[in-house]
mmCIF file of C-alpha atoms in Angstrom:
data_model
loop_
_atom_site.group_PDB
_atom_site.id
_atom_site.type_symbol
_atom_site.label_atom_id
_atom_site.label_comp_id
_atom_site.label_asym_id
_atom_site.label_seq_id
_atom_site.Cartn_x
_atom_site.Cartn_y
_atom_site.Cartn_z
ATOM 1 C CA UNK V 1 6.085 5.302 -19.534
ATOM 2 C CA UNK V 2 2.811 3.140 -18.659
ATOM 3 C CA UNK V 3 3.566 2.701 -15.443
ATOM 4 C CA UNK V 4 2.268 -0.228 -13.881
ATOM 5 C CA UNK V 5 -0.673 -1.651 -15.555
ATOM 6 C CA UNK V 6 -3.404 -4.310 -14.433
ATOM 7 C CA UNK V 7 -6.109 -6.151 -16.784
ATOM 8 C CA UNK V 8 -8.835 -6.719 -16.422
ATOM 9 C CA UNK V 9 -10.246 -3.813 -14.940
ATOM 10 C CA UNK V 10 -13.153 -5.700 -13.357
ATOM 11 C CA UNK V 11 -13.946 -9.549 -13.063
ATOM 12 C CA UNK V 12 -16.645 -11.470 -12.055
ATOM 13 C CA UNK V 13 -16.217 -15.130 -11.621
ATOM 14 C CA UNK V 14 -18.215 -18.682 -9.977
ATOM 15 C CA UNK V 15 -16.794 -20.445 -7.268
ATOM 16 C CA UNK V 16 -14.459 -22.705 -8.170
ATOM 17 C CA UNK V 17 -13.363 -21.239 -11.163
ATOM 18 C CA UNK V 18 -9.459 -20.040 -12.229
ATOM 19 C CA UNK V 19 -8.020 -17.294 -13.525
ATOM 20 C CA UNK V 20 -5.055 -14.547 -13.665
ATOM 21 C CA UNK V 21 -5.050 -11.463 -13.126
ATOM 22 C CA UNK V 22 -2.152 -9.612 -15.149
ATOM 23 C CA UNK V 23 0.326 -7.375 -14.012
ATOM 24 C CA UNK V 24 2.901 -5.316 -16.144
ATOM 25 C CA UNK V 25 5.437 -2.236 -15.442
ATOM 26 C CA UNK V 26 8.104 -0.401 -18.073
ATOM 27 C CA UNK V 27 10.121 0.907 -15.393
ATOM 28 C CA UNK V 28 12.586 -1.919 -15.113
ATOM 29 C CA UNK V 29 12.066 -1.756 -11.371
ATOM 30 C CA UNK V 30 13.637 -5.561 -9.453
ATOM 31 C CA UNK V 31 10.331 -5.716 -6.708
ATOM 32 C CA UNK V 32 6.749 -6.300 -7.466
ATOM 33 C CA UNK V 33 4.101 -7.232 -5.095
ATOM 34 C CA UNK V 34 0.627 -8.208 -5.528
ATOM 35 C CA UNK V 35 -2.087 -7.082 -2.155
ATOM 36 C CA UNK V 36 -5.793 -7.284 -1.588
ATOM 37 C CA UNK V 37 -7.764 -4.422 -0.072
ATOM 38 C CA UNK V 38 -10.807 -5.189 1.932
ATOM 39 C CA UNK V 39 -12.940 -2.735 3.535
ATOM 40 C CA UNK V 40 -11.403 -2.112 6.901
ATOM 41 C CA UNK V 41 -8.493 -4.118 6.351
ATOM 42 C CA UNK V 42 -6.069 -1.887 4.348
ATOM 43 C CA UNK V 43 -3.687 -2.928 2.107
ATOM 44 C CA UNK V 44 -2.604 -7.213 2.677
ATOM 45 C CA UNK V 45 0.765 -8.659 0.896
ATOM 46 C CA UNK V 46 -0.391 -11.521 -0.976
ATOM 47 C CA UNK V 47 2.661 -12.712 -3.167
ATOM 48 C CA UNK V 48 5.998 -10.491 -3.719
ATOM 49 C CA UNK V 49 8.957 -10.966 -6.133
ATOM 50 C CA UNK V 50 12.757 -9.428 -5.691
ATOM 51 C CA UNK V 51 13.676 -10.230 -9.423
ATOM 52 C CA UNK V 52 12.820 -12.594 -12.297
ATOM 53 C CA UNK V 53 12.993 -16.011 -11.101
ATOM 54 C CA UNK V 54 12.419 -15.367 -7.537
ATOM 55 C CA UNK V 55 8.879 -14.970 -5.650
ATOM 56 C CA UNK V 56 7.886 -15.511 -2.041
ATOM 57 C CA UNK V 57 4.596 -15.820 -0.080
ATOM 58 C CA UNK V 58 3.147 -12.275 1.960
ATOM 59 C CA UNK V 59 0.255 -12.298 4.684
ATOM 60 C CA UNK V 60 -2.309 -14.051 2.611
ATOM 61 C CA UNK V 61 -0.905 -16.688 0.091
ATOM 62 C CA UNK V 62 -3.486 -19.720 0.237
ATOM 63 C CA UNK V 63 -5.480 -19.724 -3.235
ATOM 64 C CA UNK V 64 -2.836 -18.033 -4.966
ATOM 65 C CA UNK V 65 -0.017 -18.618 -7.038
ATOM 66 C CA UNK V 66 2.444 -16.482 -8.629
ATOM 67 C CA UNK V 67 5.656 -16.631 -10.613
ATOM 68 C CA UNK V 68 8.274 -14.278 -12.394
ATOM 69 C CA UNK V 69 9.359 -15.329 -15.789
ATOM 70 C CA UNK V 70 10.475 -11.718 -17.043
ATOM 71 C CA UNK V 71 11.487 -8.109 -15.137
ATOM 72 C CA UNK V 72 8.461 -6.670 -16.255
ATOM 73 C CA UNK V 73 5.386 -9.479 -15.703
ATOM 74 C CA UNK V 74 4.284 -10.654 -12.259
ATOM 75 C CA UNK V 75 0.774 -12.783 -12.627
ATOM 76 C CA UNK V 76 -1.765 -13.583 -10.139
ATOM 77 C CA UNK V 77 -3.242 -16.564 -10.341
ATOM 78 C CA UNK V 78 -6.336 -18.245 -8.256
ATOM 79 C CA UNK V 79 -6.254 -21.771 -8.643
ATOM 80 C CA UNK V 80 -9.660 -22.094 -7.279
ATOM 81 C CA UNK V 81 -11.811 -19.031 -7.215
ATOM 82 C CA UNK V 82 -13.628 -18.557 -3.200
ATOM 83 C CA UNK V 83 -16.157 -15.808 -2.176
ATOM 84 C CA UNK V 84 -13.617 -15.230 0.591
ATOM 85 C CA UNK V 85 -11.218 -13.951 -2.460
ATOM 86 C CA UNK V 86 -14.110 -11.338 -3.798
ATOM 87 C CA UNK V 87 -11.578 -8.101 -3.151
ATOM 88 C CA UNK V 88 -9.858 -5.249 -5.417
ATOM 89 C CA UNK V 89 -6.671 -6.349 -6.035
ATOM 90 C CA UNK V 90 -3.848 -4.003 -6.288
ATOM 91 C CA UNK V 91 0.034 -4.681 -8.314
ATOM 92 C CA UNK V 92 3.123 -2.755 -7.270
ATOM 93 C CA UNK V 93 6.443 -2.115 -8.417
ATOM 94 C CA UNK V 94 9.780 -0.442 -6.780
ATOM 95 C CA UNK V 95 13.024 0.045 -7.856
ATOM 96 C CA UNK V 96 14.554 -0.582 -4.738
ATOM 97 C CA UNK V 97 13.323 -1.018 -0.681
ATOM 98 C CA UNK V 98 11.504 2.660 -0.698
ATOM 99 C CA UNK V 99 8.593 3.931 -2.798
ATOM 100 C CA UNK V 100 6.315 1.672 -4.348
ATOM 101 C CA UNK V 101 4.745 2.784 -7.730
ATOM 102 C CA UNK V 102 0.402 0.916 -7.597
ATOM 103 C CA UNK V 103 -1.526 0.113 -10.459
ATOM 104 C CA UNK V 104 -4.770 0.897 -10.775
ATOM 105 C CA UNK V 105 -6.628 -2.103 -9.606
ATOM 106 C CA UNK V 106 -8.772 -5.022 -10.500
ATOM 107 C CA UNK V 107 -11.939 -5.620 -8.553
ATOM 108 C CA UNK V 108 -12.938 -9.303 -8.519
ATOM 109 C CA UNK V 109 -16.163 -10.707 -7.465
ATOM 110 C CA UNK V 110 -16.608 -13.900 -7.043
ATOM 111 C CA UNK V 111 -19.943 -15.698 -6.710
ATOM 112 C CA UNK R 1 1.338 -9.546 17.781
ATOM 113 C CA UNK R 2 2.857 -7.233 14.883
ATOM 114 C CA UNK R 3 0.463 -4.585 14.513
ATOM 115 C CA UNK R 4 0.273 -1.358 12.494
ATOM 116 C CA UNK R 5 -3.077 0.983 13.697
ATOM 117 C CA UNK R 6 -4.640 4.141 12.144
ATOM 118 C CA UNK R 7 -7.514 5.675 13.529
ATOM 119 C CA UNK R 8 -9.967 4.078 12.026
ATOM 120 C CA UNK R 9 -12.507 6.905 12.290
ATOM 121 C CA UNK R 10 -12.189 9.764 9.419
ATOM 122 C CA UNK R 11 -11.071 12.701 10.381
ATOM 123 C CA UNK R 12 -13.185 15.723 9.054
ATOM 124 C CA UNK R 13 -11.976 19.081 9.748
ATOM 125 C CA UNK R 14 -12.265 22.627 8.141
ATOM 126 C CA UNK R 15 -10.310 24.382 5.266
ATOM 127 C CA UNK R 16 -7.405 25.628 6.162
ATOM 128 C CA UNK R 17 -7.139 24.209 9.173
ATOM 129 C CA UNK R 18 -3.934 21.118 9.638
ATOM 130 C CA UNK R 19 -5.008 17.711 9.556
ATOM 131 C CA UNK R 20 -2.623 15.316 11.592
ATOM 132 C CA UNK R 21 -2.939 11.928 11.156
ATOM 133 C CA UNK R 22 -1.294 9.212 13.400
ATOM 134 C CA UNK R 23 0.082 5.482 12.809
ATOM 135 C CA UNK R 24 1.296 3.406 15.405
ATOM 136 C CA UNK R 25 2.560 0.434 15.272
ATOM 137 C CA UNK R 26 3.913 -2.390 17.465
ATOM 138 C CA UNK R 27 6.358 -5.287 17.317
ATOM 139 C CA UNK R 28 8.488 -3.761 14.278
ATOM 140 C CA UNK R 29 11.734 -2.354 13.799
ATOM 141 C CA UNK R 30 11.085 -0.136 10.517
ATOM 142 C CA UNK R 31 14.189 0.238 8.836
ATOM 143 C CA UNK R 32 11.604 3.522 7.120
ATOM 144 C CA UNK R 33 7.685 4.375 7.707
ATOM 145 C CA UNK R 34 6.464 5.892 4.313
ATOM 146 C CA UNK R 35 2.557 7.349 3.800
ATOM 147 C CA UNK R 36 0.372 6.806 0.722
ATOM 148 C CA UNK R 37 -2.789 8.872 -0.358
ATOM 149 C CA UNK R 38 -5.467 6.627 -2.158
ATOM 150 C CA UNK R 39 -8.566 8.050 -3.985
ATOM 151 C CA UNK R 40 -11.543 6.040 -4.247
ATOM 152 C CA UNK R 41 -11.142 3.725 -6.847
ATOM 153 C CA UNK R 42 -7.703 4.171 -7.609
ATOM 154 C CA UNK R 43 -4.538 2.931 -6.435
ATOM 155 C CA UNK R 44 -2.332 4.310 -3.382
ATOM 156 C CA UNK R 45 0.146 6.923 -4.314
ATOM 157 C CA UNK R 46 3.505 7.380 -2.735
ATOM 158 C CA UNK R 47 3.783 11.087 -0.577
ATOM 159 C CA UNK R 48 6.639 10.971 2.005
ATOM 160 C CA UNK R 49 9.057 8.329 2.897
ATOM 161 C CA UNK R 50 11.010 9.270 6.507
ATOM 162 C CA UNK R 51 13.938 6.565 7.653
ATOM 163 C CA UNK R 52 14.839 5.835 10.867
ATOM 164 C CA UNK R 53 17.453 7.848 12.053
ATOM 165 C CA UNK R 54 15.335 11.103 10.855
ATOM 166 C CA UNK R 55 13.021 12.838 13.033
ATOM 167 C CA UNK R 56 10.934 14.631 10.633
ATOM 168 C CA UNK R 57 10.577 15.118 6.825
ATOM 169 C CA UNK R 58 8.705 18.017 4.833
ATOM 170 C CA UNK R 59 7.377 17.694 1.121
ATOM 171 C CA UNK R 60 5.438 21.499 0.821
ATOM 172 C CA UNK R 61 2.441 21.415 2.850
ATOM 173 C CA UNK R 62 2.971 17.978 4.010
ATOM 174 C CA UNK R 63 5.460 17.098 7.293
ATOM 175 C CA UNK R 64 5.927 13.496 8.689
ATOM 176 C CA UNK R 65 7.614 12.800 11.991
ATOM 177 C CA UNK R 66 9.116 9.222 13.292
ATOM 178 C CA UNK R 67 9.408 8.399 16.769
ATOM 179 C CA UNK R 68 10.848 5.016 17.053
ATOM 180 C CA UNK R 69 10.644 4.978 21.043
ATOM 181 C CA UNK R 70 6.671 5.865 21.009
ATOM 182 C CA UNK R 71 6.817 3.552 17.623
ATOM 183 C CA UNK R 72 4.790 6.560 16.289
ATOM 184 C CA UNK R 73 4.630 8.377 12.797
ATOM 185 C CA UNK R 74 2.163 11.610 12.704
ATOM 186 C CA UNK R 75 1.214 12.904 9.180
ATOM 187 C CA UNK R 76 0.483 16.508 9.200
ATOM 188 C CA UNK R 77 -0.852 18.763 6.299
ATOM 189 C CA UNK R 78 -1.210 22.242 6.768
ATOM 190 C CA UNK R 79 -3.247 25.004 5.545
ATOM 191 C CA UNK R 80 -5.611 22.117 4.214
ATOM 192 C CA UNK R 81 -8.016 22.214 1.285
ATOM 193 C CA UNK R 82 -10.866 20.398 0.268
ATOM 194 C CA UNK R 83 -8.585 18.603 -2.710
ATOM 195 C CA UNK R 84 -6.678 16.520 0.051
ATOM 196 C CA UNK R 85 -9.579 15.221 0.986
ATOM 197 C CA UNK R 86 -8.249 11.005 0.477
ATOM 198 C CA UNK R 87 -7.804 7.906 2.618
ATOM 199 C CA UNK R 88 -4.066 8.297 3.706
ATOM 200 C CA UNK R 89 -2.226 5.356 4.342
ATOM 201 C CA UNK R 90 0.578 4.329 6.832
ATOM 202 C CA UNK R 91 3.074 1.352 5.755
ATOM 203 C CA UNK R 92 6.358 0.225 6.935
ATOM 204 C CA UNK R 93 9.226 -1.860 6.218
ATOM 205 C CA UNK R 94 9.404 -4.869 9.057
ATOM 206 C CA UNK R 95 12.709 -4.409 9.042
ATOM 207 C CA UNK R 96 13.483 -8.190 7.863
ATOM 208 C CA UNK R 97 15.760 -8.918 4.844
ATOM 209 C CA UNK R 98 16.159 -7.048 1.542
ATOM 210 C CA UNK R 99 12.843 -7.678 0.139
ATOM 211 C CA UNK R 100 10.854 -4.380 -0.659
ATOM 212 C CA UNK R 101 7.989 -5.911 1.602
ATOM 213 C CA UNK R 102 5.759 -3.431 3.071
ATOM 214 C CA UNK R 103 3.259 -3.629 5.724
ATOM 215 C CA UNK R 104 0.226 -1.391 5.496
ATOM 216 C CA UNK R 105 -1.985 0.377 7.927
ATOM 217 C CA UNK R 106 -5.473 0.322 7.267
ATOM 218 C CA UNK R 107 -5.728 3.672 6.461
ATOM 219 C CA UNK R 108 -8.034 6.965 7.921
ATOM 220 C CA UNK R 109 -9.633 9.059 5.272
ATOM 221 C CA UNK R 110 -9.767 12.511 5.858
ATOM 222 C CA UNK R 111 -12.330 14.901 4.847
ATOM 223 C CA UNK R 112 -11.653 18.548 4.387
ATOM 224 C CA UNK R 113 -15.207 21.062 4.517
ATOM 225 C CA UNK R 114 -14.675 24.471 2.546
#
């Protein structure tokens, strides 16, 4: 198994600019969550997702959008790219309300 | 205000030695409190989860307790070496519906000298 996997690795992008950031797991797990890591700030919930179909807002929704068309896909998206949203952004997966399984990050910079 | 705290200071401490580690937190009712170890530049990686109704849990050198009237969780490794040196992380469940959500700490790295 892969595991959960994130592209791209890195990203730099101007203001104002959109993009997704991809998010992928083989292990058939039902919750996936997207979270940003700032320095000092820990881990924040963006988006999460219980199943395919369903999705609901974390912390630290505004600029973001996310849905869940399959199990194993759960896509970022910034509709708008911000300096404020310059962060390394982390994808998750669990196959029920315990562990959660990380993938290995993507660290966006945005001018 | 829901809070979750971690000393935000690393903790450095010599080999051998046990490292504890504290998260407290206010405002919840965790159905669970679980601890992550992150490496820089990586992602977090699950160690211990404790629920509860349990007062402590042991994975080899590592032991967690839960105290859900201090609304504590200390994070103990013992007989430390210089590879645990991480950030360890603190995150619970809010104890809301079915959802998976977890709320993280903002984690205290610790730093282990041979």
């Amino acid at each position: 198994n892969a595991g959960v996997t994130q592209t791209p690795k890195f990203q730099v992008l101007k203001t104002g600019q959109s993009m997704t950031l991809q998010c992928a797991q083989d292990m058939n797990h039902e919750y996936m969550s997207w979270y940003r890591q700032d320095p000092g700030m820990g881990l924040r919930l963006i988006h999460y997702s219980v199943g395919a179909g369903i999705t609901d807002q974390g912390e630290v929704p505004n600029g973001y959008n996310v849905s869940r068309s399959t199990t194993e896909d759960f896509p970022l998206r910034l509709l708008s790219a911000a300096p404020s949203q310059t962060s390394v952004y982390f994808c998750a997966s669990s196959p029920n309300r315990g562990e959660q399984f990380f993938g290995p990050g993507t660290r966006l910079t945005v001018l | 205000s829901q809070k979750i705290e971690q000393n935000s200071e690393a903790l450095n401490i010599q080999e051998g030695k046990t490292a504890t580690l504290t998260c407290n937190y206010t405002n919840y009712s965790p159905a669970y409190l679980q601890w992550y170890r992150q490496d820089p530049g990586r992602g977090p990686v699950f160690l211990l989860l404790i629920r509860e109704n349990e007062k402590e849990k042991r994975k080899e050198r590592l032991k967690v307790t839960f105290d859900t009237t201090l609304k504590q969780s200390l994070f103990h490794i013992t007989a430390s070496q210089p590879a645990d040196s991480a950030t360890y992380l603190c995150a619970l469940d809010p104890g809301s519906s079915n959802t998976g959500k977890l709320i993280f700490g903002q984690g205290t790295t610790l730093q282990v000298k041979p």
